Every structure is written in structure tokens, then in C-alpha cells.
């Protein structure tokens, strides 16, 4: 009896300590996540803040400054002098065609490697995945020579083809990991209903793999939207230039319009942020499914 009286308060004390330590741990975790989140968002805040400063405020000691008054004229200059609108439509065309083509090819390749048995499939899978290790700079000169020989420089395809080729390996890797989690009994049921391979692929597999497709679409959208090295190498005519070219419109030999450059960079960042916010849940599902299988 004495033992029970002695042990009961001890257990309650231990539970209280556990609750206190757990709540303290959560507080530390929340503080840590808040700091990480702020560090992730700080470049965007800094970019937008500097886009509203006048030219005399760029060289101060403060990291962030309150614009007084905000220089909204920098955004007007970005639209009028930076050719933002025509370059924006070129970026939209090149990016969406590249993303759609990458998703289509990645689905076909992933289905072939996960659902079909054929000779040398493992060899070809490894060859395609090796593409993730090839740096962009190593392909600039060979691609420039090839495009020049076939007359494809200064065209939309001079950007769409290399963008698609560089995005296929990582996209196929993500879709393959997700597709391997799909039970084969679903396809067997479709076959029993008389479905062919294309109907199975686009009517059965495609709806299930939407999280993975959303993931690769957002990742590829950001890669293509912000890409500048290949665009600067393969495109010289204004007709086909993309949005990053607007930044160098404000770079001169003796002076530069920093406010307009920051305004253009802010405009370039907005579509990527919107895409990420719209597909956040689908991205998490796609990455989690691929990581669990891997």
C-alpha cells in the first residue's frame, strides 16, 4: 500500500515533465522552422525592397530599407524599356512547350521501364539517368555547332529541345519512383475490360500519377523560366528572346539602372511563386511517394 502511494505521485510528476519537455521541444522546433522560413523568404523580400528604392539608397549600410517614397516608376521602366511583355510571351511559350514535352516523354519512358520487360532496359535506364550528371556548360559549344549546322539558331526549338533533354532524366526518375508504387492489379483489371496499352496509360496510369506529374511540372517550370545561359548562347534576335534578357537591357558600359533590374527580377519571380503555391500539396505527395519507394 505504501509502495502504491509512493509510486502514484512519481508517475504523475514524470508525465508532467514529459509534457513540459515535449512542449519545450515543439517551441524550439517552431522557432527553428520560423528562422528557416524567414531565411528562405528573405531573398524575395530583399529583391522587392530594392526594386522600390531610388538610385541614391542602393549603397547604404542597411540590408533592408523602407522606401521613402516607393519608386514605382522602376516597374514602368521595366515594361516600357525592358521589352518585358514580348519577352514574357516568349518565355511562356518556350517554358510550357518544354514542360509538356518533358512530362509526356517522361511518362512514356517511366512506363516502359517499370511495366515492360525487354532486353537492356536496365542499361538504357542508367544511360538516361546519367544525364543528371552532365553540366549545362559542357553542352553549350556542341549544341551551338549542331544548331548552327541545321539552321536552328534563333528559333524557339533552339531552347525547347535542350530544355526538354536536360529535364527528362530527373523527371523520369521521379515518375518512375511514383509509378512503381501503383499496384499491377489495377492494370490487370483494365486488361480484363479490354483496354489497350494507350488506354491503360492515359486513362488509368495518368490520373494516378498526377502528383508526380505536378511535381516535375513545377520543378521544370522553374528551371526553364529562369534559364539564361543557353538562351544567351543560342538566341541573338529580339523576336525569340526570353524574359531574363530584360535584365541586361538596363546594364550599360558606364552606368546601370539597378532599380529597373530589381523590378524585372521581381516580375520574373512571381510566376514561379504562383506555380509553387498552386501545386504545393501535389508536390509533397509526389516527392513523398518517390522517396518512400526509393
GROMACS .gro file of C-alpha atoms in nm:
model
  294
    1UNK     CA    1   0.000   0.000   0.000
    2UNK     CA    2   0.284   0.231   0.091
    3UNK     CA    3   0.455   0.144  -0.235
    4UNK     CA    4   0.142   0.240  -0.433
    5UNK     CA    5   0.116   0.573  -0.250
    6UNK     CA    6   0.481   0.640  -0.325
    7UNK     CA    7   0.469   0.543  -0.694
    8UNK     CA    8   0.148   0.729  -0.798
    9UNK     CA    9   0.279   1.084  -0.747
   10UNK     CA   10   0.608   0.986  -0.911
   11UNK     CA   11   0.429   0.877  -1.229
   12UNK     CA   12   0.229   1.199  -1.246
   13UNK     CA   13   0.545   1.403  -1.196
   14UNK     CA   14   0.720   1.213  -1.475
   15UNK     CA   15   0.424   1.271  -1.710
   16UNK     CA   16   0.422   1.643  -1.631
   17UNK     CA   17   0.794   1.659  -1.702
   18UNK     CA   18   0.741   1.474  -2.031
   19UNK     CA   19   0.466   1.721  -2.128
   20UNK     CA   20   0.687   2.014  -2.036
   21UNK     CA   21   0.982   1.879  -2.229
   22UNK     CA   22   0.757   1.795  -2.528
   23UNK     CA   23   0.605   2.141  -2.537
   24UNK     CA   24   0.951   2.294  -2.500
   25UNK     CA   25   1.074   2.079  -2.786
   26UNK     CA   26   0.785   2.194  -3.003
   27UNK     CA   27   0.859   2.556  -2.920
   28UNK     CA   28   1.222   2.511  -3.020
   29UNK     CA   29   1.112   2.334  -3.337
   30UNK     CA   30   0.868   2.614  -3.425
   31UNK     CA   31   1.135   2.879  -3.365
   32UNK     CA   32   1.383   2.686  -3.579
   33UNK     CA   33   1.129   2.642  -3.861
   34UNK     CA   34   1.036   3.011  -3.842
   35UNK     CA   35   1.404   3.107  -3.878
   36UNK     CA   36   1.449   2.869  -4.173
   37UNK     CA   37   1.131   3.000  -4.335
   38UNK     CA   38   1.244   3.361  -4.292
   39UNK     CA   39   1.587   3.281  -4.441
   40UNK     CA   40   1.415   3.119  -4.738
   41UNK     CA   41   1.186   3.419  -4.795
   42UNK     CA   42   1.446   3.686  -4.722
   43UNK     CA   43   1.591   3.700  -5.079
   44UNK     CA   44   1.242   3.771  -5.215
   45UNK     CA   45   1.181   4.041  -4.953
   46UNK     CA   46   1.522   4.194  -5.026
   47UNK     CA   47   1.456   4.182  -5.402
   48UNK     CA   48   1.117   4.352  -5.376
   49UNK     CA   49   1.251   4.608  -5.127
   50UNK     CA   50   1.539   4.711  -5.354
   51UNK     CA   51   1.309   4.733  -5.656
   52UNK     CA   52   1.132   5.024  -5.482
   53UNK     CA   53   1.442   5.221  -5.376
   54UNK     CA   54   1.574   5.525  -5.557
   55UNK     CA   55   1.926   5.523  -5.701
   56UNK     CA   56   2.081   5.706  -5.403
   57UNK     CA   57   1.968   5.443  -5.149
   58UNK     CA   58   2.137   5.136  -5.300
   59UNK     CA   59   2.475   5.191  -5.142
   60UNK     CA   60   2.371   5.237  -4.778
   61UNK     CA   61   2.477   5.017  -4.486
   62UNK     CA   62   2.127   4.881  -4.408
   63UNK     CA   63   2.036   4.544  -4.556
   64UNK     CA   64   1.666   4.633  -4.578
   65UNK     CA   65   1.545   4.992  -4.615
   66UNK     CA   66   1.199   5.144  -4.610
   67UNK     CA   67   1.146   5.318  -4.947
   68UNK     CA   68   1.054   5.683  -4.898
   69UNK     CA   69   0.867   5.722  -5.123
   70UNK     CA   70   0.847   5.388  -5.316
   71UNK     CA   71   0.985   5.420  -5.668
   72UNK     CA   72   0.703   5.250  -5.863
   73UNK     CA   73   0.846   5.410  -6.178
   74UNK     CA   74   1.103   5.129  -6.188
   75UNK     CA   75   0.827   4.883  -6.281
   76UNK     CA   76   0.702   5.122  -6.551
   77UNK     CA   77   1.058   5.141  -6.689
   78UNK     CA   78   1.078   4.761  -6.681
   79UNK     CA   79   0.770   4.734  -6.901
   80UNK     CA   80   0.848   5.022  -7.137
   81UNK     CA   81   1.227   4.992  -7.179
   82UNK     CA   82   1.290   4.628  -7.091
   83UNK     CA   83   1.058   4.471  -7.351
   84UNK     CA   84   0.900   4.272  -7.070
   85UNK     CA   85   0.575   4.185  -7.249
   86UNK     CA   86   0.719   4.034  -7.574
   87UNK     CA   87   0.991   3.854  -7.378
   88UNK     CA   88   0.727   3.733  -7.132
   89UNK     CA   89   0.520   3.569  -7.408
   90UNK     CA   90   0.834   3.403  -7.548
   91UNK     CA   91   0.915   3.266  -7.203
   92UNK     CA   92   0.559   3.138  -7.160
   93UNK     CA   93   0.566   2.962  -7.498
   94UNK     CA   94   0.910   2.806  -7.456
   95UNK     CA   95   0.851   2.704  -7.094
   96UNK     CA   96   0.507   2.548  -7.138
   97UNK     CA   97   0.603   2.353  -7.451
   98UNK     CA   98   0.921   2.228  -7.280
   99UNK     CA   99   0.734   2.127  -6.963
  100UNK     CA  100   0.456   1.949  -7.156
  101UNK     CA  101   0.703   1.768  -7.383
  102UNK     CA  102   0.916   1.664  -7.085
  103UNK     CA  103   0.615   1.529  -6.895
  104UNK     CA  104   0.489   1.334  -7.199
  105UNK     CA  105   0.825   1.171  -7.275
  106UNK     CA  106   0.894   1.102  -6.907
  107UNK     CA  107   0.563   0.919  -6.864
  108UNK     CA  108   0.628   0.702  -7.169
  109UNK     CA  109   0.982   0.619  -7.056
  110UNK     CA  110   0.878   0.552  -6.696
  111UNK     CA  111   0.601   0.317  -6.810
  112UNK     CA  112   0.838   0.133  -7.042
  113UNK     CA  113   1.098   0.086  -6.767
  114UNK     CA  114   0.858  -0.010  -6.486
  115UNK     CA  115   0.588  -0.212  -6.660
  116UNK     CA  116   0.752  -0.370  -6.965
  117UNK     CA  117   1.017  -0.640  -6.978
  118UNK     CA  118   1.269  -0.600  -7.259
  119UNK     CA  119   1.639  -0.661  -7.311
  120UNK     CA  120   1.889  -0.397  -7.199
  121UNK     CA  121   1.617  -0.198  -7.019
  122UNK     CA  122   1.842  -0.154  -6.713
  123UNK     CA  123   2.129  -0.040  -6.935
  124UNK     CA  124   1.919   0.223  -7.114
  125UNK     CA  125   1.769   0.337  -6.783
  126UNK     CA  126   2.115   0.401  -6.642
  127UNK     CA  127   2.223   0.582  -6.960
  128UNK     CA  128   1.926   0.819  -6.935
  129UNK     CA  129   1.982   0.879  -6.564
  130UNK     CA  130   2.346   0.969  -6.637
  131UNK     CA  131   2.204   1.282  -6.797
  132UNK     CA  132   2.157   1.427  -6.447
  133UNK     CA  133   2.536   1.446  -6.409
  134UNK     CA  134   2.607   1.638  -6.732
  135UNK     CA  135   2.661   2.012  -6.667
  136UNK     CA  136   2.494   2.263  -6.895
  137UNK     CA  137   2.821   2.439  -6.977
  138UNK     CA  138   2.967   2.121  -7.131
  139UNK     CA  139   2.689   2.113  -7.391
  140UNK     CA  140   2.685   2.476  -7.500
  141UNK     CA  141   2.951   2.456  -7.773
  142UNK     CA  142   2.843   2.117  -7.922
  143UNK     CA  143   2.479   2.227  -7.929
  144UNK     CA  144   2.572   2.563  -8.079
  145UNK     CA  145   2.762   2.391  -8.362
  146UNK     CA  146   2.479   2.143  -8.427
  147UNK     CA  147   2.207   2.410  -8.422
  148UNK     CA  148   2.417   2.630  -8.650
  149UNK     CA  149   2.466   2.343  -8.898
  150UNK     CA  150   2.094   2.264  -8.915
  151UNK     CA  151   1.989   2.630  -8.914
  152UNK     CA  152   1.805   2.612  -8.582
  153UNK     CA  153   1.972   2.903  -8.403
  154UNK     CA  154   1.740   3.194  -8.323
  155UNK     CA  155   1.430   2.979  -8.301
  156UNK     CA  156   1.204   2.852  -8.024
  157UNK     CA  157   1.325   2.496  -8.081
  158UNK     CA  158   1.682   2.603  -8.001
  159UNK     CA  159   1.560   2.641  -7.642
  160UNK     CA  160   1.278   2.385  -7.624
  161UNK     CA  161   1.491   2.086  -7.728
  162UNK     CA  162   1.782   2.138  -7.482
  163UNK     CA  163   1.542   2.232  -7.201
  164UNK     CA  164   1.347   1.910  -7.259
  165UNK     CA  165   1.661   1.697  -7.287
  166UNK     CA  166   1.806   1.831  -6.960
  167UNK     CA  167   1.481   1.789  -6.766
  168UNK     CA  168   1.394   1.436  -6.881
  169UNK     CA  169   1.641   1.241  -6.656
  170UNK     CA  170   1.527   1.385  -6.321
  171UNK     CA  171   1.163   1.387  -6.434
  172UNK     CA  172   1.175   1.024  -6.541
  173UNK     CA  173   1.345   0.937  -6.210
  174UNK     CA  174   1.058   1.094  -6.011
  175UNK     CA  175   0.781   0.945  -6.225
  176UNK     CA  176   0.943   0.602  -6.222
  177UNK     CA  177   0.961   0.601  -5.842
  178UNK     CA  178   0.594   0.701  -5.819
  179UNK     CA  179   0.479   0.456  -6.088
  180UNK     CA  180   0.642   0.161  -5.912
  181UNK     CA  181   0.406   0.218  -5.617
  182UNK     CA  182   0.097   0.159  -5.833
  183UNK     CA  183  -0.045  -0.195  -5.787
  184UNK     CA  184  -0.038  -0.403  -6.104
  185UNK     CA  185  -0.384  -0.538  -6.022
  186UNK     CA  186  -0.530  -0.208  -6.146
  187UNK     CA  187  -0.382  -0.263  -6.492
  188UNK     CA  188  -0.486  -0.628  -6.488
  189UNK     CA  189  -0.845  -0.521  -6.422
  190UNK     CA  190  -0.825  -0.276  -6.714
  191UNK     CA  191  -0.690  -0.550  -6.941
  192UNK     CA  192  -0.980  -0.776  -6.838
  193UNK     CA  193  -1.213  -0.495  -6.951
  194UNK     CA  194  -1.048  -0.494  -7.292
  195UNK     CA  195  -0.832  -0.182  -7.255
  196UNK     CA  196  -0.526  -0.145  -7.479
  197UNK     CA  197  -0.186  -0.013  -7.378
  198UNK     CA  198  -0.258   0.351  -7.470
  199UNK     CA  199  -0.593   0.346  -7.292
  200UNK     CA  200  -0.428   0.194  -6.984
  201UNK     CA  201  -0.154   0.454  -6.996
  202UNK     CA  202  -0.370   0.766  -7.035
  203UNK     CA  203  -0.699   0.652  -6.874
  204UNK     CA  204  -0.562   0.452  -6.580
  205UNK     CA  205  -0.197   0.535  -6.511
  206UNK     CA  206  -0.203   0.906  -6.597
  207UNK     CA  207  -0.474   1.006  -6.341
  208UNK     CA  208  -0.295   0.813  -6.066
  209UNK     CA  209   0.042   0.973  -6.140
  210UNK     CA  210  -0.090   1.331  -6.128
  211UNK     CA  211   0.108   1.417  -5.808
  212UNK     CA  212   0.433   1.310  -5.974
  213UNK     CA  213   0.343   1.497  -6.294
  214UNK     CA  214   0.262   1.810  -6.094
  215UNK     CA  215   0.596   1.778  -5.916
  216UNK     CA  216   0.806   1.753  -6.230
  217UNK     CA  217   0.599   2.024  -6.400
  218UNK     CA  218   0.669   2.277  -6.125
  219UNK     CA  219   1.039   2.185  -6.099
  220UNK     CA  220   1.083   2.201  -6.477
  221UNK     CA  221   0.885   2.524  -6.498
  222UNK     CA  222   1.124   2.694  -6.255
  223UNK     CA  223   1.429   2.555  -6.438
  224UNK     CA  224   1.310   2.669  -6.782
  225UNK     CA  225   1.165   3.001  -6.666
  226UNK     CA  226   1.486   3.118  -6.502
  227UNK     CA  227   1.735   2.970  -6.751
  228UNK     CA  228   1.961   3.225  -6.918
  229UNK     CA  229   2.295   3.067  -7.023
  230UNK     CA  230   2.158   2.860  -7.310
  231UNK     CA  231   1.919   3.137  -7.414
  232UNK     CA  232   2.207   3.385  -7.426
  233UNK     CA  233   2.416   3.140  -7.635
  234UNK     CA  234   2.155   3.026  -7.887
  235UNK     CA  235   1.940   3.341  -7.923
  236UNK     CA  236   2.054   3.678  -8.057
  237UNK     CA  237   1.737   3.811  -8.224
  238UNK     CA  238   1.486   4.009  -8.019
  239UNK     CA  239   1.198   3.809  -8.170
  240UNK     CA  240   1.293   3.495  -7.974
  241UNK     CA  241   1.449   3.638  -7.658
  242UNK     CA  242   1.303   3.531  -7.324
  243UNK     CA  243   1.228   3.725  -7.006
  244UNK     CA  244   1.577   3.711  -6.842
  245UNK     CA  245   1.705   3.921  -7.135
  246UNK     CA  246   1.506   4.214  -6.993
  247UNK     CA  247   1.758   4.243  -6.709
  248UNK     CA  248   2.053   4.319  -6.938
  249UNK     CA  249   1.850   4.590  -7.113
  250UNK     CA  250   1.934   4.811  -6.813
  251UNK     CA  251   2.307   4.729  -6.795
  252UNK     CA  252   2.527   4.995  -6.955
  253UNK     CA  253   2.902   5.036  -7.002
  254UNK     CA  254   2.929   5.324  -6.754
  255UNK     CA  255   2.606   5.306  -6.553
  256UNK     CA  256   2.320   5.069  -6.480
  257UNK     CA  257   1.959   5.116  -6.375
  258UNK     CA  258   1.964   4.893  -6.067
  259UNK     CA  259   1.606   4.974  -5.968
  260UNK     CA  260   1.468   4.856  -6.303
  261UNK     CA  261   1.685   4.542  -6.286
  262UNK     CA  262   1.545   4.454  -5.943
  263UNK     CA  263   1.194   4.526  -6.074
  264UNK     CA  264   1.245   4.286  -6.366
  265UNK     CA  265   1.381   4.017  -6.133
  266UNK     CA  266   1.077   4.060  -5.908
  267UNK     CA  267   0.846   4.018  -6.209
  268UNK     CA  268   1.037   3.706  -6.317
  269UNK     CA  269   0.998   3.552  -5.968
  270UNK     CA  270   0.619   3.599  -5.945
  271UNK     CA  271   0.508   3.319  -6.187
  272UNK     CA  272   0.736   3.065  -6.017
  273UNK     CA  273   0.591   3.153  -5.675
  274UNK     CA  274   0.235   3.124  -5.806
  275UNK     CA  275   0.306   2.784  -5.963
  276UNK     CA  276   0.458   2.655  -5.640
  277UNK     CA  277   0.169   2.780  -5.425
  278UNK     CA  278  -0.093   2.621  -5.653
  279UNK     CA  279   0.074   2.278  -5.656
  280UNK     CA  280   0.226   2.257  -5.308
  281UNK     CA  281   0.012   1.960  -5.198
  282UNK     CA  282   0.070   1.768  -5.521
  283UNK     CA  283   0.446   1.828  -5.497
  284UNK     CA  284   0.455   1.690  -5.142
  285UNK     CA  285   0.259   1.380  -5.247
  286UNK     CA  286   0.483   1.317  -5.547
  287UNK     CA  287   0.810   1.360  -5.358
  288UNK     CA  288   0.693   1.153  -5.059
  289UNK     CA  289   0.578   0.866  -5.281
  290UNK     CA  290   0.907   0.864  -5.472
  291UNK     CA  291   1.120   0.886  -5.158
  292UNK     CA  292   0.932   0.605  -4.981
  293UNK     CA  293   0.973   0.374  -5.275
  294UNK     CA  294   1.338   0.472  -5.318
   0.00000   0.00000   0.00000
